[in-house]
Coordinates of C-alpha atoms and ligand atoms in Angstrom, one line a residue:
Chain A
M244 CA 2.8 6.3 -3.5
A245 CA -0.3 7.1 -5.4
G246 CA -2.5 10.1 -4.7
G247 CA -5.7 9.8 -2.7
L248 CA -4.1 8.0 0.2
A249 CA -3.8 9.5 3.6
Y250 CA -0.4 9.1 5.0
T251 CA 2.4 11.0 6.8
T252 CA 6.1 10.6 7.2
D253 CA 5.3 8.3 10.1
D254 CA 3.2 5.9 8.1
L255 CA 5.5 5.9 5.0
N256 CA 8.3 4.8 7.1
D257 CA 6.4 1.6 8.0
L258 CA 6.7 0.5 4.4
T259 CA 10.3 1.0 3.6
Q260 CA 12.8 -1.7 2.7
A261 CA 15.2 0.1 4.9
Q262 CA 13.0 -1.1 7.7
I263 CA 14.7 -4.4 7.4
F264 CA 18.1 -2.7 7.8
G265 CA 16.7 -1.0 10.9
R266 CA 15.4 -4.2 12.4
V267 CA 18.6 -6.2 11.8
L268 CA 20.8 -3.5 13.1
M269 CA 18.6 -3.2 16.2
D270 CA 19.0 -7.0 16.8
L271 CA 22.7 -6.8 16.3
G272 CA 22.8 -3.9 18.8
S273 CA 21.7 -6.2 21.6
Q274 CA 24.6 -8.5 21.0
H275 CA 27.1 -5.9 20.2
P276 CA 27.4 -3.0 22.7
E277 CA 30.1 -1.5 20.5
I278 CA 27.6 -0.7 17.8
V279 CA 26.7 3.0 17.7
A280 CA 24.2 4.5 15.2
L281 CA 24.4 7.9 13.6
S282 CA 22.0 9.9 11.3
A283 CA 21.7 13.3 9.9
D284 CA 18.0 14.3 10.4
L285 CA 17.0 11.2 8.5
A286 CA 16.8 8.7 11.4
K287 CA 13.2 8.0 10.6
S288 CA 13.5 7.9 6.9
T289 CA 16.5 5.6 6.9
K290 CA 15.1 3.4 9.6
V291 CA 18.1 3.7 11.8
G292 CA 15.5 5.2 14.0
D293 CA 14.6 1.7 15.3
F294 CA 18.0 1.4 16.8
F295 CA 17.7 5.0 18.1
A296 CA 14.5 4.1 19.9
K297 CA 16.0 1.0 21.5
F298 CA 19.4 2.3 22.3
P299 CA 19.1 6.0 22.7
E300 CA 22.3 6.4 24.6
R301 CA 24.2 4.8 21.7
S302 CA 22.5 6.9 19.0
F303 CA 23.4 10.3 17.7
N304 CA 21.5 12.5 15.4
F305 CA 23.7 15.2 13.9
G306 CA 21.0 17.2 12.3
I307 CA 21.3 18.2 8.7
A308 CA 25.1 17.9 8.8
E309 CA 26.4 14.9 6.9
Q310 CA 30.0 15.9 6.8
N311 CA 30.0 16.3 10.6
M312 CA 28.3 13.0 11.0
I313 CA 30.9 11.1 9.0
G314 CA 33.8 12.9 10.7
A315 CA 32.3 12.0 14.1
A316 CA 31.8 8.4 12.9
A317 CA 35.6 8.3 12.3
G318 CA 36.2 9.6 15.9
L319 CA 33.8 7.0 17.4
A320 CA 35.6 4.3 15.4
L321 CA 39.0 5.6 16.8
A322 CA 37.5 5.4 20.2
G323 CA 36.7 1.7 19.7
F324 CA 33.1 1.7 18.6
K325 CA 31.5 0.3 15.4
P326 CA 29.5 3.2 13.9
Y327 CA 26.7 2.6 11.5
A328 CA 25.9 6.0 9.8
A329 CA 22.7 6.3 7.8
T330 CA 21.5 9.0 5.4
F331 CA 20.3 9.1 1.8
G332 CA 22.8 7.6 -0.7
C333 CA 23.2 11.0 -2.5
F334 CA 24.3 12.8 0.6
A335 CA 26.5 9.9 1.9
S336 CA 28.4 9.7 -1.4
M337 CA 28.5 13.4 -2.4
R338 CA 28.1 15.7 0.6
A339 CA 30.3 13.7 2.9
C340 CA 32.5 12.4 0.1
E341 CA 35.9 13.6 1.3
Q342 CA 35.2 12.7 4.9
V343 CA 34.4 9.1 3.7
R344 CA 37.6 8.9 1.7
T345 CA 40.0 10.7 3.9
D346 CA 38.6 10.1 7.4
L347 CA 37.3 6.5 6.9
C348 CA 39.0 4.8 4.0
Y349 CA 42.5 6.2 4.4
P350 CA 42.8 5.2 8.0
K351 CA 40.7 2.1 7.3
L352 CA 38.3 2.7 10.0
N353 CA 35.5 0.4 10.9
V354 CA 32.5 2.5 9.8
K355 CA 29.5 1.2 7.9
I356 CA 27.6 3.7 5.8
I357 CA 24.0 3.0 4.9
G358 CA 22.9 5.0 1.9
T359 CA 19.1 4.6 1.5
H360 CA 16.8 5.9 -1.3
A361 CA 19.7 5.3 -3.6
G362 CA 19.6 5.1 -7.4
L363 CA 16.4 6.6 -8.8
S364 CA 14.3 5.3 -6.0
M365 CA 13.5 8.9 -4.9
G366 CA 11.7 9.3 -8.2
N367 CA 10.1 12.7 -8.2
G368 CA 12.6 14.0 -5.7
G369 CA 14.7 14.7 -8.8
T370 CA 18.4 14.9 -9.3
T371 CA 19.2 16.5 -6.0
H372 CA 17.9 13.3 -4.3
H373 CA 19.0 10.7 -6.9
A374 CA 22.1 8.7 -6.2
T375 CA 23.4 7.5 -9.6
E376 CA 27.0 8.1 -9.0
D377 CA 27.6 6.6 -5.6
I378 CA 28.9 3.2 -6.7
G379 CA 31.3 4.9 -9.0
I380 CA 32.5 7.3 -6.3
F381 CA 33.0 4.8 -3.6
R382 CA 34.5 2.1 -5.9
T383 CA 37.5 4.3 -6.4
F384 CA 38.3 4.6 -2.7
A385 CA 41.0 2.2 -1.6
N386 CA 40.0 0.1 1.4
M387 CA 36.3 0.6 0.7
T388 CA 33.9 -2.3 0.3
V389 CA 30.8 -1.5 -1.8
M390 CA 27.6 -3.6 -1.2
V391 CA 24.5 -3.4 -3.3
P392 CA 21.9 -5.9 -2.0
A393 CA 19.3 -7.0 -4.4
D394 CA 16.4 -6.7 -2.0
G395 CA 15.3 -6.5 1.6
L396 CA 16.3 -10.0 2.4
E397 CA 19.8 -9.6 1.1
T398 CA 20.0 -6.3 2.9
A399 CA 19.5 -8.3 6.1
K400 CA 22.3 -10.7 5.0
V401 CA 24.6 -7.8 4.3
I402 CA 24.0 -6.0 7.6
S403 CA 24.5 -9.3 9.5
A404 CA 27.8 -9.9 7.6
S405 CA 29.0 -6.4 8.0
I406 CA 29.6 -6.7 11.8
D407 CA 32.5 -9.0 11.3
H408 CA 33.9 -7.1 8.3
D409 CA 37.0 -5.1 9.1
G410 CA 37.1 -1.6 7.5
P411 CA 34.8 0.9 5.9
M412 CA 31.8 -0.3 3.9
Y413 CA 29.0 1.3 1.9
I414 CA 25.7 -0.4 1.9
R415 CA 23.4 0.9 -0.9
V416 CA 19.7 0.3 -0.3
G417 CA 16.6 1.5 -2.2
R418 CA 13.6 3.2 -0.9
G419 CA 11.6 0.1 -0.1
F420 CA 8.9 -0.6 -2.5
E421 CA 11.1 -3.0 -4.5
P422 CA 9.7 -6.5 -4.8
P423 CA 12.0 -9.2 -3.5
A424 CA 14.4 -11.1 -5.7
Y425 CA 14.8 -13.9 -3.1
E426 CA 12.1 -16.0 -1.7
S427 CA 13.8 -16.6 1.6
L428 CA 16.9 -16.0 3.6
D429 CA 17.9 -19.6 3.0
Y430 CA 20.9 -19.1 0.8
D431 CA 24.7 -18.8 1.2
F432 CA 26.0 -15.3 1.3
T433 CA 29.6 -14.3 1.4
I434 CA 30.9 -10.7 0.9
G435 CA 32.7 -10.6 -2.5
K436 CA 31.1 -13.8 -3.8
A437 CA 28.7 -13.4 -6.7
I438 CA 25.5 -15.4 -6.7
E439 CA 24.2 -17.2 -9.8
M440 CA 20.4 -16.5 -9.6
R441 CA 19.6 -18.5 -12.7
P442 CA 21.7 -20.8 -14.8
G443 CA 22.0 -20.1 -18.5
A444 CA 24.3 -20.9 -21.5
D445 CA 23.5 -18.3 -24.1
A446 CA 24.0 -14.9 -22.5
T447 CA 24.6 -13.5 -19.0
V448 CA 23.0 -10.5 -17.3
I449 CA 25.3 -9.3 -14.5
A450 CA 23.2 -7.1 -12.3
C451 CA 23.1 -5.5 -8.9
G452 CA 20.3 -4.0 -6.7
M453 CA 16.8 -3.8 -8.1
C454 CA 18.0 -4.8 -11.5
V455 CA 18.6 -8.4 -10.3
L456 CA 14.9 -9.2 -10.2
Q457 CA 14.3 -7.3 -13.4
A458 CA 17.0 -9.4 -15.1
M459 CA 15.5 -12.6 -13.7
E460 CA 12.1 -11.7 -15.1
A461 CA 13.6 -10.8 -18.5
A462 CA 15.3 -14.1 -18.5
E463 CA 12.0 -15.8 -17.7
D464 CA 10.4 -14.0 -20.6
F465 CA 12.9 -15.6 -23.0
A466 CA 12.4 -19.0 -21.4
E467 CA 8.6 -18.8 -21.8
D468 CA 9.1 -18.2 -25.5
D469 CA 11.7 -20.9 -26.0
G470 CA 14.3 -18.2 -26.5
P471 CA 17.9 -18.1 -25.4
D472 CA 18.9 -19.4 -22.1
I473 CA 19.9 -16.4 -20.0
R474 CA 22.2 -16.6 -16.9
V475 CA 21.7 -14.0 -14.2
I476 CA 24.4 -13.1 -11.8
N477 CA 23.8 -11.0 -8.7
I478 CA 26.9 -8.9 -7.9
H479 CA 25.9 -7.8 -4.4
T480 CA 29.5 -6.9 -3.8
V481 CA 30.6 -4.4 -6.4
K482 CA 33.9 -4.1 -4.6
P483 CA 35.9 -6.3 -4.2
I484 CA 34.2 -7.8 -7.3
D485 CA 34.0 -11.5 -8.1
K486 CA 36.2 -11.6 -11.1
E487 CA 36.1 -15.4 -11.5
A488 CA 32.3 -15.4 -11.8
I489 CA 32.4 -12.7 -14.5
I490 CA 35.2 -14.3 -16.5
K491 CA 33.5 -17.7 -16.3
A492 CA 30.2 -16.2 -17.5
A493 CA 31.9 -14.4 -20.4
E494 CA 33.8 -17.5 -21.5
E495 CA 30.8 -19.8 -21.2
T496 CA 28.1 -17.6 -22.6
G497 CA 29.9 -15.1 -24.8
V498 CA 27.3 -12.4 -24.3
I499 CA 27.4 -10.0 -21.3
I500 CA 24.9 -7.4 -20.3
T501 CA 25.4 -5.4 -17.2
A502 CA 22.3 -3.8 -15.5
E503 CA 22.4 -1.3 -12.7
E504 CA 20.4 1.7 -11.3
H505 CA 23.4 3.9 -11.8
N506 CA 25.1 6.0 -14.4
I507 CA 26.6 3.6 -17.0
I508 CA 29.9 5.4 -16.3
G509 CA 31.8 4.3 -13.2
G510 CA 29.5 1.7 -11.7
L511 CA 29.0 -2.1 -12.1
G512 CA 29.2 -1.9 -16.0
S513 CA 32.5 -0.1 -15.8
A514 CA 33.8 -2.6 -13.3
V515 CA 32.8 -5.5 -15.5
A516 CA 34.3 -3.9 -18.6
E517 CA 37.6 -3.5 -16.8
I518 CA 37.7 -7.1 -16.0
L519 CA 36.7 -8.3 -19.4
A520 CA 39.3 -6.1 -21.1
E521 CA 42.1 -7.1 -18.8
A522 CA 41.2 -10.8 -19.2
G523 CA 41.7 -10.3 -23.0
L524 CA 38.0 -11.0 -23.6
A525 CA 37.2 -7.6 -25.1
G526 CA 37.3 -8.9 -28.7
S527 CA 35.5 -12.1 -28.2
V528 CA 32.6 -11.1 -25.9
K529 CA 29.5 -9.2 -26.9
F530 CA 29.1 -6.6 -24.2
K531 CA 26.5 -3.9 -23.3
R532 CA 26.0 -1.7 -20.2
V533 CA 22.4 -1.0 -19.3
G534 CA 22.0 1.9 -16.9
I535 CA 21.4 5.6 -16.8
P536 CA 23.0 7.0 -20.0
D537 CA 25.1 9.7 -18.4
V538 CA 22.2 12.2 -18.0
F539 CA 20.5 13.7 -15.0
S540 CA 17.2 11.9 -14.8
V541 CA 13.7 13.2 -15.6
I542 CA 11.3 12.9 -12.7
G543 CA 8.5 10.5 -12.1
Y544 CA 7.7 7.5 -9.9
P545 CA 10.6 5.1 -9.7
E546 CA 8.9 2.5 -11.9
D547 CA 8.4 5.2 -14.6
L548 CA 12.1 6.0 -14.5
Y549 CA 13.1 2.4 -14.6
A550 CA 11.1 2.0 -17.7
H551 CA 12.3 5.3 -19.1
Y552 CA 16.0 4.3 -18.8
K553 CA 15.3 0.7 -19.7
I554 CA 16.6 -0.9 -16.6
D555 CA 13.4 -2.7 -16.0
Q556 CA 12.4 -6.2 -17.2
A557 CA 11.3 -5.0 -20.7
G558 CA 14.3 -2.7 -21.1
I559 CA 16.8 -5.5 -20.1
Y560 CA 14.9 -7.9 -22.4
D561 CA 15.3 -5.5 -25.3
S562 CA 19.0 -4.9 -24.7
I563 CA 19.5 -8.6 -24.8
C564 CA 17.7 -8.7 -28.1
D565 CA 19.8 -5.9 -29.5
L566 CA 23.0 -7.5 -28.5
M567 CA 22.0 -11.0 -29.7
G568 CA 20.4 -9.7 -32.9
L569 CA 16.9 -11.0 -31.9
E570 CA 13.6 -9.7 -32.7
K571 CA 11.9 -7.7 -29.9
K572 CA 8.6 -8.6 -28.3
D573 CA 5.7 -6.4 -29.2
R574 CA 4.7 -5.1 -25.8
D575 CA 2.0 -2.7 -26.8
D576 CA -0.7 -4.8 -25.3
E577 CA 1.0 -4.6 -21.9
H578 CA 0.7 -0.8 -21.8
Chain B
M1062 CA 6.3 44.9 -7.7
I1063 CA 3.4 43.1 -9.4
H1064 CA 0.5 45.1 -8.1
N1065 CA -0.9 48.6 -8.4
Y1066 CA -1.9 49.3 -4.8
T1067 CA -0.9 52.6 -3.5
K1068 CA -2.3 52.2 0.0
R1069 CA -0.6 49.7 2.4
E1070 CA -3.9 48.6 3.8
D1071 CA -5.2 47.6 0.4
L1072 CA -2.0 45.8 -0.5
V1073 CA -2.1 43.8 2.7
N1074 CA -5.8 42.9 2.2
F1075 CA -5.0 41.7 -1.3
L1076 CA -2.0 39.6 0.0
K1077 CA -4.1 38.1 2.8
G1078 CA -6.6 36.9 0.1
K1079 CA -3.6 35.5 -1.8
S1080 CA -2.5 33.6 1.3
V1081 CA -5.7 31.7 1.3
E1082 CA -5.6 30.9 -2.4
V1083 CA -2.0 29.8 -2.4
R1084 CA -2.4 27.6 0.6
K1085 CA -5.3 25.9 -1.0
E1086 CA -3.3 25.4 -4.1
I1087 CA -0.5 23.9 -2.1
I1088 CA -3.0 21.4 -0.7
K1089 CA -4.3 20.7 -4.2
L1090 CA -0.7 20.1 -5.5
V1091 CA 0.1 17.7 -2.6
V1092 CA -3.0 15.7 -3.7
T1093 CA -1.9 15.8 -7.4
A1094 CA 1.6 14.9 -6.5
G1095 CA 0.7 12.0 -4.3
G1096 CA 2.5 13.6 -1.4
G1097 CA 4.6 16.6 -0.7
H1098 CA 6.6 18.8 1.7
V1099 CA 3.4 20.4 3.0
G1100 CA 4.5 21.7 6.4
G1101 CA 7.4 23.8 5.2
G1102 CA 5.4 24.8 2.1
L1103 CA 2.7 26.4 4.3
S1104 CA 5.1 28.1 6.7
M1105 CA 6.6 30.3 4.0
T1106 CA 3.5 31.4 2.1
E1107 CA 3.5 35.0 3.4
I1108 CA 7.2 35.4 3.0
L1109 CA 7.0 34.3 -0.6
L1110 CA 3.9 36.3 -1.5
A1111 CA 5.4 39.5 0.1
M1112 CA 8.6 38.9 -1.9
Y1113 CA 7.2 38.1 -5.3
Y1114 CA 4.3 40.5 -5.3
H1115 CA 5.9 43.5 -3.6
V1116 CA 9.6 43.3 -2.7
L1117 CA 11.4 41.7 -5.7
N1118 CA 12.2 43.7 -8.8
I1119 CA 11.1 41.1 -11.3
D1120 CA 9.2 40.8 -14.6
P1121 CA 7.4 37.5 -14.8
K1122 CA 7.0 38.0 -18.6
N1123 CA 10.8 38.3 -18.8
P1124 CA 12.0 35.8 -16.2
K1125 CA 15.7 36.2 -17.1
K1126 CA 15.7 40.0 -17.1
E1127 CA 19.3 40.9 -16.4
D1128 CA 18.7 43.4 -13.7
R1129 CA 16.1 41.4 -11.8
D1130 CA 16.6 40.7 -8.1
R1131 CA 17.6 37.1 -7.5
F1132 CA 15.7 34.8 -5.2
I1133 CA 17.3 31.5 -4.1
L1134 CA 15.1 28.9 -2.4
S1135 CA 17.8 27.2 -0.4
K1136 CA 15.2 25.0 1.3
G1137 CA 14.6 23.5 -2.1
H1138 CA 12.0 21.0 -0.8
G1139 CA 9.7 24.0 -0.8
G1140 CA 8.8 23.3 -4.5
V1141 CA 5.2 22.7 -3.6
G1142 CA 5.2 26.0 -1.7
I1143 CA 6.9 28.3 -4.3
C1144 CA 5.5 27.0 -7.6
P1145 CA 1.9 28.3 -6.9
V1146 CA 3.3 31.7 -6.1
L1147 CA 5.3 31.8 -9.3
A1148 CA 2.2 30.9 -11.2
D1149 CA 0.2 33.5 -9.4
V1150 CA 2.5 36.4 -10.2
G1151 CA 2.4 35.4 -13.8
Y1152 CA 5.5 33.3 -14.7
Y1153 CA 3.2 30.5 -16.1
D1154 CA -0.4 29.4 -15.9
H1155 CA -1.6 27.5 -12.9
C1156 CA -2.8 24.6 -15.1
M1157 CA 0.8 24.0 -16.0
M1158 CA 1.1 22.3 -12.6
D1159 CA -1.7 19.8 -13.3
D1160 CA 0.9 17.0 -13.6
F1161 CA 3.0 18.1 -10.6
N1162 CA 5.4 15.4 -9.7
Q1163 CA 4.2 13.0 -12.4
Y1164 CA 6.4 11.3 -15.0
L1165 CA 8.2 13.9 -17.2
S1166 CA 6.6 16.9 -15.5
P1167 CA 8.7 20.0 -15.3
F1168 CA 7.4 20.4 -11.8
G1169 CA 8.8 18.2 -9.1
M1170 CA 9.4 18.2 -5.4
H1171 CA 12.6 20.3 -5.8
P1172 CA 12.4 23.0 -8.5
D1173 CA 14.6 22.8 -11.5
M1174 CA 15.7 26.2 -12.9
H1175 CA 15.7 24.9 -16.5
K1176 CA 12.1 23.7 -16.2
V1177 CA 10.3 26.2 -13.9
P1178 CA 10.3 29.8 -15.1
G1179 CA 11.1 32.2 -12.3
I1180 CA 13.4 29.8 -10.5
D1181 CA 16.9 31.3 -10.4
M1182 CA 18.7 28.2 -9.2
S1183 CA 18.0 24.4 -8.9
T1184 CA 18.0 23.4 -5.3
G1185 CA 17.0 20.5 -3.1
S1186 CA 20.2 19.5 -1.3
L1187 CA 20.2 21.6 1.8
G1188 CA 23.0 24.1 2.6
H1189 CA 23.8 25.0 -1.0
G1190 CA 21.7 28.2 -1.4
L1191 CA 23.6 30.6 0.7
P1192 CA 27.1 30.0 -0.8
I1193 CA 25.5 30.4 -4.2
S1194 CA 23.9 33.6 -3.1
V1195 CA 27.2 34.9 -1.9
G1196 CA 28.5 34.3 -5.4
L1197 CA 25.6 36.1 -7.0
A1198 CA 26.0 39.0 -4.7
L1199 CA 29.8 39.2 -5.4
G1200 CA 28.9 39.0 -9.1
A1201 CA 26.4 41.8 -8.9
R1202 CA 28.9 44.0 -7.1
L1203 CA 31.6 43.2 -9.7
K1204 CA 29.2 44.2 -12.5
K1205 CA 28.2 47.4 -10.5
A1206 CA 24.6 46.1 -10.8
S1207 CA 22.0 47.3 -8.4
W1208 CA 20.0 44.1 -8.0
R1209 CA 19.8 42.3 -4.7
T1210 CA 20.1 38.6 -3.8
Y1211 CA 17.7 37.0 -1.4
C1212 CA 18.1 33.5 0.0
L1213 CA 15.4 31.7 1.9
L1214 CA 16.7 29.1 4.4
G1215 CA 15.1 26.5 6.7
D1216 CA 16.1 26.6 10.3
G1217 CA 17.0 22.9 10.3
E1218 CA 19.1 23.7 7.3
C1219 CA 21.2 25.9 9.5
N1220 CA 22.8 22.7 10.9
E1221 CA 24.8 22.5 7.7
G1222 CA 28.4 23.9 7.9
T1223 CA 28.2 25.5 4.5
V1224 CA 25.5 27.9 5.8
W1225 CA 28.1 29.2 8.2
E1226 CA 30.9 29.2 5.8
A1227 CA 28.8 31.4 3.6
A1228 CA 27.7 33.5 6.5
M1229 CA 31.3 34.1 7.3
A1230 CA 32.0 35.0 3.6
G1231 CA 29.0 37.2 3.3
A1232 CA 30.2 39.4 6.2
H1233 CA 33.8 39.2 5.1
F1234 CA 33.1 40.5 1.7
K1235 CA 30.8 43.1 3.2
L1236 CA 27.8 42.1 1.0
G1237 CA 25.3 44.7 1.6
N1238 CA 23.4 43.5 -1.4
L1239 CA 22.8 40.1 0.2
T1240 CA 19.8 39.2 2.4
A1241 CA 19.2 35.9 4.1
I1242 CA 15.7 35.0 5.2
L1243 CA 15.2 32.3 7.8
D1244 CA 11.9 30.4 7.8
R1245 CA 12.1 29.7 11.5
N1246 CA 9.3 27.2 11.9
R1247 CA 11.3 25.3 14.7
L1248 CA 10.7 21.9 13.2
M1249 CA 12.9 19.8 10.9
L1250 CA 12.4 16.3 9.6
D1251 CA 13.1 14.1 12.6
G1252 CA 11.7 16.5 15.2
P1253 CA 12.0 19.9 16.8
V1254 CA 15.2 21.7 15.8
N1255 CA 16.1 22.3 19.5
E1256 CA 15.9 18.6 20.1
I1257 CA 17.6 17.3 17.0
M1258 CA 20.4 19.8 16.6
E1259 CA 20.1 23.0 18.5
I1260 CA 20.7 26.2 16.5
D1261 CA 19.9 28.7 19.2
P1262 CA 20.8 31.4 20.1
I1263 CA 20.4 31.8 16.3
E1264 CA 20.1 35.5 16.5
D1265 CA 23.4 35.8 18.3
K1266 CA 25.1 33.4 15.9
W1267 CA 24.2 35.5 12.8
K1268 CA 25.2 38.7 14.7
A1269 CA 28.5 37.1 15.7
F1270 CA 29.1 36.2 12.1
G1271 CA 28.8 39.9 11.2
W1272 CA 25.3 40.1 9.9
D1273 CA 22.6 42.6 10.8
V1274 CA 19.6 40.7 12.2
R1275 CA 15.9 41.5 12.1
I1276 CA 13.4 39.3 13.9
I1277 CA 9.8 39.4 12.7
D1278 CA 6.6 37.5 12.5
G1279 CA 6.8 35.7 9.2
H1280 CA 3.1 35.6 8.8
D1281 CA 2.5 39.3 9.3
Y1282 CA 2.5 41.2 6.0
N1283 CA 3.0 44.6 7.6
Q1284 CA 6.1 43.4 9.4
L1285 CA 7.4 41.7 6.2
I1286 CA 6.9 44.7 4.0
D1287 CA 8.3 47.2 6.6
T1288 CA 11.4 45.1 7.0
F1289 CA 12.2 44.6 3.4
E1290 CA 11.3 48.2 2.5
S1291 CA 13.8 49.4 5.1
L1292 CA 16.8 47.2 4.1
P1293 CA 20.0 49.3 4.1
P1294 CA 21.2 50.3 0.7
I1295 CA 23.2 47.8 -1.2
S1296 CA 26.3 49.9 -0.6
S1297 CA 26.1 49.2 3.1
Q1298 CA 28.8 47.1 4.6
K1299 CA 26.7 44.3 6.1
P1300 CA 24.5 41.6 4.8
V1301 CA 21.1 41.3 6.6
C1302 CA 19.5 38.2 8.0
V1303 CA 15.7 38.4 8.5
I1304 CA 14.6 35.8 11.0
C1305 CA 10.9 35.1 10.3
N1306 CA 9.2 33.3 13.1
T1307 CA 6.7 31.0 11.4
T1308 CA 4.4 28.0 12.1
K1309 CA 5.1 24.8 10.2
G1310 CA 1.8 23.7 8.6
K1311 CA 0.4 27.2 9.0
G1312 CA -3.4 27.4 8.4
V1313 CA -4.2 23.7 8.7
S1314 CA -5.1 22.9 12.3
Y1315 CA -4.0 19.2 12.2
M1316 CA -0.7 20.1 10.6
E1317 CA 0.4 23.1 12.6
N1318 CA 3.5 22.4 14.6
Q1319 CA 3.4 18.7 13.8
T1320 CA 6.7 17.1 12.9
K1321 CA 5.0 14.3 10.9
W1322 CA 3.5 16.8 8.5
H1323 CA 6.9 17.7 7.2
Y1324 CA 5.9 15.4 4.3
G1325 CA 2.6 13.8 3.7
G1326 CA -0.2 12.8 1.5
L1327 CA -3.9 13.6 1.7
D1328 CA -7.1 11.8 1.0
E1329 CA -10.5 13.4 0.3
A1330 CA -11.4 14.0 4.0
T1331 CA -8.0 15.4 5.0
E1332 CA -7.9 17.5 1.9
K1333 CA -11.4 19.0 2.7
Q1334 CA -10.5 19.7 6.3
A1335 CA -7.3 21.4 5.2
C1336 CA -9.2 23.7 2.8
D1337 CA -11.9 24.4 5.4
D1338 CA -9.2 25.3 7.9
I1339 CA -7.4 27.6 5.5
D1340 CA -10.6 29.5 4.8
K1341 CA -10.8 30.3 8.5
I1342 CA -7.2 31.6 9.1
C1343 CA -7.0 35.1 10.4
L1344 CA -3.8 36.8 9.6
P1345 CA -2.5 39.9 11.5
Ligands
LIG1976 C1 21.9 17.9 2.5 C2 20.5 17.4 2.8 N1 20.4 16.5 3.8 C3 19.2 16.0 4.0 C4 18.1 16.4 3.3 C5 16.7 15.8 3.5 N2 15.8 16.8 4.1 C6 14.9 17.4 3.3 S1 14.0 18.5 4.1 C7 14.8 18.2 5.6 C8 14.4 18.9 6.8 C9 14.5 20.4 6.6 O1 14.2 21.1 7.7 P1 14.2 22.7 7.7 O2 15.4 23.3 7.0 O3 13.9 23.2 9.0 O4 13.0 23.0 6.6 P2 11.4 23.2 6.9 O5 11.1 22.8 8.3 O6 11.2 24.6 6.7 O7 10.7 22.3 5.9 C10 15.7 17.2 5.4 C11 16.6 16.6 6.4 C12 18.3 17.3 2.2 N3 17.3 17.7 1.4 N4 19.5 17.8 2.0

């Protein structure tokens, strides 16, 4: 949000990507009386507020008490309901961490957690509000499914699919100003099945979340210059991960770059590295993880931070060049 | 203290003038920042000015002075509210905040102790400040040091269990050197505290947890100064909770008591109206 604009919490919330989550959940709510919605003083910001407005009797705001919210979600699931609990990604993954592991994952309860404003999308909110560890944390919990939709449209797909999914699920969404990676909802979506966004024979970018579009644009840059042919794979499900798609890409292209709005430790890059190493491909594949290099981020608007940590189009492009030994573009004119 | 006034009346007049300056600077920073936690920033202005100018034993030229009093802003989203006060008492120049919230700025929504001089602890996730303050108070006692620890909390923040775990511990360890200050502006993010998650009877809760409780008008400098000047000695057996009744958005007519102004941005017209309103506030 640039300065000089008059807006309040109310108006801001009209703009967020989470809005799509809110709408879809609200629609699902009409068909599924067993859905209940929970928040922790972030009903408006996370957009679960749409559901709250339509189904007040099935909505519970726990105030600023994330651990209590997740514990209560476990109880509601035990009582036969399907809770959707929404808060910022940082608080879902870290404040309520043990409740998620021990009260949701261990008993394999049917609770869906929506972590909004994840990654660096809270920009100048700083480290306390960034969630760059959440994928890593939740990936290590047995029974947990970890979803990282690439944009608002895919968020809609994930929410719709989540209702029939048995067990706990973390759905990571951004703040909402991310441009879409998809043009329409007209594509096949299955939990656990990676999507090839762009074919390519020379290298593969395996990405999740906002990095998917950035990777596609980096690949497009190469195509425009008659450069290498870059495949882009969207891992919307980081767990259980689509091993076949990853191994196939490694064998066919020989160059793998992972791109994520997350610490390079523990997230998508680590998951892919584990697969490559166990498949015996560690020696034959050129591999690089692009992400936040194990630091607490500086502040700035999300786009500044994406550029700073090179998880944007230009950064991913440069990483591909580094790995493939290509000369980088002179981008000075673009700044 | 960071002033030379010997007469209370002069001090209070000086602080009242500062209230106007600081509130206008908050407005300016919200414009610079492209948005900010303006409501809760404006509600704590008198509390912070009374603390930093008069109550705290600090030396802004030596921010890490060993025997300084510690001040923990547990409601860390008050960055936009505290940073102008720290500049004003001399930790850094006001112009340092010209890039507030911008790329690579040391000044963000939630203050970082390694970037903002005068900040004793990085905060922003609610419910962390009081446990940290309990640790500081225990540490001071272990060292036989005479400094005090003050912790400023939001009322919505009191929903967090950790606040009450720390409240229990503060009384259990008989931390007479620990003072909690509650900015009780009665609003949180989603709405009024009593509608979102009731904390009342808040006074009884703190008392039941073993704390001494004072209830004052958090915009009244005389009450603030009287209360903090008369805190029991650090050797006393009970921590104190000062409940400050405040108004969220204080000083700006269209923001006062409005949930939506928890966070917001300003254009030229709303900025001007805010500053005009602030010029007109009459404090007790
Ligand atoms: C653990 C945690 N959960 C949620 C938030 C998001 N958040 C920031 S401010 C706020 C409301 C705070 O209300 P209150 O404590 O009453 O502060 P004030 O009204 O004085 O601004 C919330 C929910 C947070 N910062 N930390």
